[in-house]
Amino acid sequence: MRKLDLLFPALKIITLTLALVLTPLSLYSYYFYEDFEVSDMSEMAARGWWTNYRYGKTGYFRLDAYIDGDDEGGNGCWDSGGEDQSYTSHFISNGMFSVRGTPNYVRNTWSGVWAGNLIKLSNHQNRYDASATQPVGFQVIREYAMLDGVTSCKYGGGGGASERQQGDIVLWLVKDEANPPYEANNATPGAAYAQAIGFWEKGMAREPNYSAANSRGSFGYYVGSDFRLDLTDASRPAGANVDLTANTMGSPTGLRWLYNDERGGAANNNALGMRITHDGRVIRLFINPNPKSDAANAFPNEWLLMKELTVNWSQDLTIMLGHEVIRFDQERMDANFDDVLLRSVSSGAFFQKENFADKTRYAIKANFQETDAGIAEIRLPLKRKPETQAEMQAIKKLIAVQLLNKNGKNEALKILQAGGKSVLPGQIGMTIIPASKLSGPQISLRLSQKSDTKNQVIDKTSPYKKIIIDIDKRLEKVLDVENEVLHVLNEKYDSDKYTKTATTGPQLASPVVPYSLAGNALRLPQ
Amino acid sequence: MRYLLGAFLLFSLASLQANDYLYEDFSTSTRWFVDLKYGLDGLLFPGNDSGNIAISGGNLNMDGRPQTTDGGGGNWDFNSFFVGRVARMNNTFSASPTQPFGFTVQVSDVRINCYDGPYWNFTVNSIWLVEQEADIVDNNSTEWSRYENAVFFYQRTRDNDTTSTTGVFNNGWNDFDLSQAERPNGESMSLEQTGGNYFSMNDLVSQTMTGPWYFKLTHDGSTVRFYMNVNPNSDSGNDYPNEFLKVGETTVFYSNNLQIMIGQQNNVPGGGDANSYVEAIYDDLLIRSVTSGTGYYFKGRESFDELRIIPTINSRDAGIAEVVLRNKRPKEILAVFNEYGDQLNDGELAELKLVHSEAQFAAGTAFVFERMNAGKTETLVRFYKPTPAKQEVIQAKTRNKNIIIHTKKTLSPHRSSIYVDNQPYAGEINHQWATVGREKVYPMEILGPNAITGFIGGQQ
């Protein structure tokens, strides 16, 4: 046998090993962007949307058939439109999706039914599966809202404005169904998605305890019934708390806007972002209270974590957007929406772990599409939160980070204790992220996102292809390296101007194990 | 050495236990916060209700409705929202596969009437399992406060319907199909067959569910299951067996700080109290575990695998009346040994005669049969227990509580999940049954590799 013949099997193994270890698998990512730059709603179907979809929290109800000309309240308010009332409508205006009116001003018979009018992304063409390695996250910008929960011609039989008068604007994340509740499928009134969450902003009236404070708007979510969010407990990406009821934007109660015009309320022209993410197991709700970095708004331009919910559904996801009312005597649930966006961090992120005598090394890389946000941050789990500043300093000294560029050259980055603040190229911002309800504490290592032109985000076109993190063995008392849970992110931080951020939240990187003759083959991502 | 290791194992078993037992006869209200104004939409104070919920006369009684416009108040403030009143038990519980939680409660004289009003108009009888919320203390707590983790079994009537629906609320109303209730042996049975509408409760058709019947709820750490026993006294005039028939289940993500609540709800205050109300009487709430913790190990013999089940049982536990082996077929069961194989409680295990039909089930036998459960085959090994005086349940008083099962040899005996249970089957009367559902038996390897190696590795 010639030497070459002997070499071939070994060469094959080496080649295969290199191919598997050095070349990330070609995977997928998610991207969807709707800018509503169309002339009217008739063009929306071609872009994948159902329009005028009469779905509310209670299910599918098309109430048009019940508009009968009766004057339910006896004072001329209903059926003819009433004081300032109009029946629900959708239209496009200035490149935004607009909803106006109320989906029920019909009859008292339908009080208690949450009647809605939505646009739904699908026609069964766009459905998304969420997992830890490829999470899903949709966001939308609310450009305008006037959520007046009560008309002056309140229903006479009910004793005036009260808690019962409610309506909302809502972003739904639902598990789509083969036969969704829809009149084309002969849905019975009230047919509902079995798995769904509605993220809402509500306008509500209240009497007799009818003070300005408790008639203000609120935020919450619907999972079978309504749950309110605690706006005083919003978490910034770096973990700090924000009280979203603080006085700013001309609203002494922050995001709790006074809409009721009978109590001095007015329309809200402040932009606000709503985002729902799903990592296969946990749904998270976020609010961005200042998505356009309005200088008159004291809140940060960041997506603030409001709620985490564990669920057992994660497939065939889609979204719906619109408005709902629970009665027929709301004045209006008007809003303009823009910029519906879904953008992944990467098309599959991987890490390789190597153990040395004195350190553990993580080499992280990913596949990217043009549309992916790219990696701007790595998060590693902590066994416990560092207790002192001295311990933080020690951690900083025991971590080393390098970027590997496409020419194979390493660039060592200087680690700063950033606390979520901006860092420059050549630097890494280290932040301790405190535990949330469903996640333990983490250490964040953030690359520069200074601006769109000045940054070190690793993406499809960046000169950097790999990030290498060395963890000193002495750190393993604090850092949880055994469980191999490592996430990549690209979040919007208020301190930075970088715009091409992800909407999906943290993406779990998959471990890549070198092929070995012992049969310990490549472990594919989930 | 072997015996020392065995003693260590048993000691360790005992130290793992967290056993629940509670019996509530409603002779006092000391365990309860009796009138919490809580419904699906939260803690709400309508200010005008005709509801009454009270512990008196040895029962938990309810009637009326939580929001009304009768009585001069005319309060429509919470119209469209589910306002409730509940009695909440102060005790908290936890659930896991090896120490599941569950309770039974007697229910009688249920009448749920809803008037002809708005389309979305309900009155509801509900039994809740919630995760305790520190913020919801009493009726001085903040209005609209919510239990974030909560499910409730419901019987509800809507808008003048002539029948009610039964189901579980867990992120939505999920009606049960009562025509597909499941017996303990896996057979399907309809709870709608007797009298046409056994569970119709609208007095417009003069139907009241007088009972008594028993409700059972179990929680194994991730799944809450719901059962109804509509013939708890083995009434010969009742077509149903004295069994807990499973009517539904739901997945939950909470298992600690569990609290029981029982109450009523309605979402429309109009229509008059005479036409809308929830009446019910509850009694005999019981929580009883199967065992205080049970371990097992497999030992490979030359021609069979030996499964040894080692329970810890106290006098309040129900004891083991059946063993469930997932992924096993009856033909794989070669022999079963327990204290009563020779019908003597003498401390020595003896072989039971295996029978495969209920007709042959008798003293000194083990009834081995197969059922499908959640798409998987499982084999049940039942012990004889027709009456309290004549029964072969492995209890606290059983001198040797171990159970040995010989199965056909397999390369992976540990793939079989093993459970123990004690529940009523038709023909049995008045036992000290468990209320928690099947209890998972844990592999004793968890107690230490050295211990188990010594225990099963040597020649016995």
Short mmCIF file of N, CA and C in Angstrom, two decimals, chain A residues 58 61 108-113 157-158 162-164 166 189 204 206-208 221 223-228 307 310-312 326-327 437, chain B residues 38 40-41 74-81 117-121 131 143-144 146-149 169-174 251 253 267-268:
data_model
loop_
_atom_site.label_atom_id
_atom_site.label_comp_id
_atom_site.label_asym_id
_atom_site.label_seq_id
_atom_site.Cartn_x
_atom_site.Cartn_y
_atom_site.Cartn_z
N THR A 58 -62.75 37.89 22.89
CA THR A 58 -63.76 36.84 23.09
C THR A 58 -63.82 35.89 21.91
N PHE A 61 -66.31 37.77 16.09
CA PHE A 61 -67.69 38.28 16.04
C PHE A 61 -67.77 39.36 14.97
N ASN A 108 -76.79 46.59 23.08
CA ASN A 108 -76.44 46.11 24.41
C ASN A 108 -76.33 44.59 24.45
N THR A 109 -77.01 43.93 23.53
CA THR A 109 -76.96 42.47 23.47
C THR A 109 -75.54 41.95 23.40
N TRP A 110 -74.64 42.73 22.78
CA TRP A 110 -73.28 42.26 22.58
C TRP A 110 -72.30 42.84 23.58
N SER A 111 -72.83 43.48 24.62
CA SER A 111 -71.95 43.92 25.70
C SER A 111 -71.32 42.71 26.35
N GLY A 112 -70.09 42.87 26.73
CA GLY A 112 -69.39 41.74 27.35
C GLY A 112 -68.57 40.96 26.35
N VAL A 113 -68.96 41.05 25.07
CA VAL A 113 -68.14 40.46 24.01
C VAL A 113 -67.05 41.45 23.65
N GLY A 157 -79.04 52.84 30.93
CA GLY A 157 -79.39 51.83 31.93
C GLY A 157 -78.24 51.44 32.82
N GLY A 158 -77.13 52.09 32.66
CA GLY A 158 -75.97 51.59 33.38
C GLY A 158 -75.40 52.50 34.43
N SER A 162 -68.07 53.92 33.86
CA SER A 162 -67.60 53.04 34.93
C SER A 162 -66.51 52.13 34.39
N GLU A 163 -66.09 51.19 35.20
CA GLU A 163 -65.08 50.25 34.78
C GLU A 163 -65.49 49.48 33.54
N ARG A 164 -66.75 49.32 33.37
CA ARG A 164 -67.22 48.47 32.27
C ARG A 164 -66.91 49.07 30.91
N GLN A 166 -64.56 50.00 28.40
CA GLN A 166 -63.15 49.77 28.10
C GLN A 166 -62.97 49.47 26.62
N PRO A 189 -70.06 32.32 16.21
CA PRO A 189 -69.70 33.52 16.98
C PRO A 189 -68.89 33.12 18.22
N MET A 204 -60.01 53.55 29.36
CA MET A 204 -61.04 53.06 30.28
C MET A 204 -61.65 54.25 31.01
N ARG A 206 -64.25 55.49 34.34
CA ARG A 206 -64.66 54.94 35.63
C ARG A 206 -65.51 55.94 36.39
N GLU A 207 -66.56 55.46 36.96
CA GLU A 207 -67.43 56.21 37.82
C GLU A 207 -68.11 55.21 38.74
N PRO A 208 -68.40 55.50 39.96
CA PRO A 208 -68.46 56.83 40.58
C PRO A 208 -67.11 57.34 41.10
N TYR A 221 -51.96 42.57 29.23
CA TYR A 221 -51.99 41.46 28.27
C TYR A 221 -53.19 40.58 28.56
N VAL A 223 -54.56 36.74 28.36
CA VAL A 223 -54.41 35.29 28.16
C VAL A 223 -55.65 34.65 28.79
N GLY A 224 -56.75 34.74 28.09
CA GLY A 224 -58.01 34.24 28.62
C GLY A 224 -58.75 35.28 29.42
N SER A 225 -58.03 36.16 30.07
CA SER A 225 -58.60 37.33 30.72
C SER A 225 -57.49 38.37 30.80
N ASP A 226 -57.87 39.58 31.19
CA ASP A 226 -56.91 40.68 31.17
C ASP A 226 -56.04 40.73 32.42
N PHE A 227 -54.76 40.93 32.21
CA PHE A 227 -53.81 41.17 33.30
C PHE A 227 -53.14 42.51 33.04
N ARG A 228 -53.08 43.34 34.08
CA ARG A 228 -52.43 44.63 33.91
C ARG A 228 -50.93 44.52 34.15
N LYS A 307 -42.86 41.82 31.13
CA LYS A 307 -43.49 40.59 31.63
C LYS A 307 -42.87 39.38 30.97
N THR A 310 -44.48 31.77 30.86
CA THR A 310 -44.15 30.45 30.33
C THR A 310 -45.35 29.88 29.58
N VAL A 311 -45.11 29.34 28.39
CA VAL A 311 -46.20 28.76 27.60
C VAL A 311 -45.75 27.42 27.04
N ASN A 312 -46.71 26.64 26.56
CA ASN A 312 -46.37 25.35 25.96
C ASN A 312 -46.76 25.30 24.49
N ILE A 326 -65.21 46.33 24.58
CA ILE A 326 -66.00 45.32 25.27
C ILE A 326 -67.48 45.71 25.34
N ARG A 327 -67.78 46.97 25.03
CA ARG A 327 -69.17 47.41 25.06
C ARG A 327 -69.48 48.20 23.79
N LYS A 437 -37.67 37.23 36.52
CA LYS A 437 -38.52 36.19 37.11
C LYS A 437 -38.14 34.80 36.61
N TYR B 38 -63.33 37.59 44.71
CA TYR B 38 -62.41 37.28 43.61
C TYR B 38 -63.11 36.50 42.50
N LEU B 40 -62.75 35.82 37.85
CA LEU B 40 -61.80 35.71 36.74
C LEU B 40 -61.11 37.03 36.42
N ASP B 41 -61.81 38.13 36.53
CA ASP B 41 -61.20 39.42 36.19
C ASP B 41 -60.54 40.09 37.37
N GLY B 74 -78.52 49.24 41.87
CA GLY B 74 -78.43 49.56 40.45
C GLY B 74 -77.01 49.69 39.94
N ASN B 75 -76.13 48.87 40.44
CA ASN B 75 -74.71 49.05 40.13
C ASN B 75 -74.30 48.22 38.92
N TRP B 76 -74.01 48.91 37.83
CA TRP B 76 -73.56 48.25 36.61
C TRP B 76 -72.07 48.44 36.38
N ASP B 77 -71.36 48.89 37.41
CA ASP B 77 -69.96 49.27 37.21
C ASP B 77 -69.12 48.15 36.62
N PHE B 78 -69.43 46.92 36.99
CA PHE B 78 -68.58 45.81 36.54
C PHE B 78 -69.29 44.91 35.54
N ASN B 79 -70.33 45.44 34.95
CA ASN B 79 -71.00 44.70 33.88
C ASN B 79 -69.96 44.29 32.84
N SER B 80 -70.02 43.07 32.39
CA SER B 80 -69.11 42.47 31.40
C SER B 80 -67.89 41.83 32.02
N PHE B 81 -67.64 42.07 33.30
CA PHE B 81 -66.46 41.47 33.93
C PHE B 81 -66.89 40.41 34.93
N GLY B 117 -80.34 37.33 28.68
CA GLY B 117 -79.83 38.69 28.59
C GLY B 117 -78.84 38.84 27.47
N PRO B 118 -77.76 39.56 27.70
CA PRO B 118 -76.74 39.70 26.66
C PRO B 118 -76.17 38.35 26.26
N TYR B 119 -75.63 38.33 25.06
CA TYR B 119 -75.09 37.08 24.52
C TYR B 119 -74.01 36.52 25.45
N TRP B 120 -73.13 37.37 25.94
CA TRP B 120 -71.98 36.91 26.74
C TRP B 120 -72.31 37.11 28.22
N ASN B 121 -73.22 36.29 28.70
CA ASN B 121 -73.82 36.46 30.02
C ASN B 121 -73.77 35.11 30.72
N GLU B 131 -51.82 29.80 42.52
CA GLU B 131 -50.55 30.00 43.21
C GLU B 131 -50.70 31.23 44.09
N GLU B 143 -57.93 46.63 44.36
CA GLU B 143 -58.90 46.20 43.36
C GLU B 143 -58.20 45.88 42.04
N TRP B 144 -58.71 44.95 41.34
CA TRP B 144 -58.19 44.44 40.07
C TRP B 144 -56.93 43.57 40.25
N ARG B 146 -54.69 40.34 40.67
CA ARG B 146 -54.94 39.06 40.01
C ARG B 146 -54.02 37.97 40.54
N TYR B 147 -54.54 36.76 40.55
CA TYR B 147 -53.66 35.59 40.67
C TYR B 147 -53.08 35.35 39.28
N GLU B 148 -51.78 35.47 39.17
CA GLU B 148 -51.18 35.31 37.84
C GLU B 148 -51.20 33.86 37.40
N ASN B 149 -51.09 32.96 38.36
CA ASN B 149 -51.14 31.54 38.04
C ASN B 149 -52.38 30.94 38.67
N PHE B 169 -60.90 26.53 33.10
CA PHE B 169 -60.40 27.79 32.60
C PHE B 169 -58.90 27.83 32.83
N ASN B 170 -58.15 27.86 31.76
CA ASN B 170 -56.71 28.02 31.84
C ASN B 170 -56.30 28.81 30.62
N ASN B 171 -56.14 30.08 30.76
CA ASN B 171 -55.90 30.98 29.63
C ASN B 171 -57.00 30.87 28.59
N GLY B 172 -58.22 30.64 29.03
CA GLY B 172 -59.36 30.54 28.14
C GLY B 172 -60.32 29.48 28.66
N TRP B 173 -61.55 29.56 28.16
CA TRP B 173 -62.58 28.60 28.57
C TRP B 173 -62.41 27.34 27.72
N ASN B 174 -62.18 26.23 28.36
CA ASN B 174 -61.98 24.96 27.65
C ASN B 174 -63.01 23.96 28.13
N THR B 251 -52.27 21.74 31.25
CA THR B 251 -50.86 21.93 31.64
C THR B 251 -50.71 23.25 32.38
N PHE B 253 -47.73 25.75 34.79
CA PHE B 253 -46.30 26.01 35.01
C PHE B 253 -46.05 26.49 36.44
N ASN B 267 -71.02 37.67 35.27
CA ASN B 267 -70.45 38.82 34.55
C ASN B 267 -71.50 39.83 34.11
N VAL B 268 -72.75 39.60 34.41
CA VAL B 268 -73.78 40.59 34.09
C VAL B 268 -74.67 40.77 35.32
#
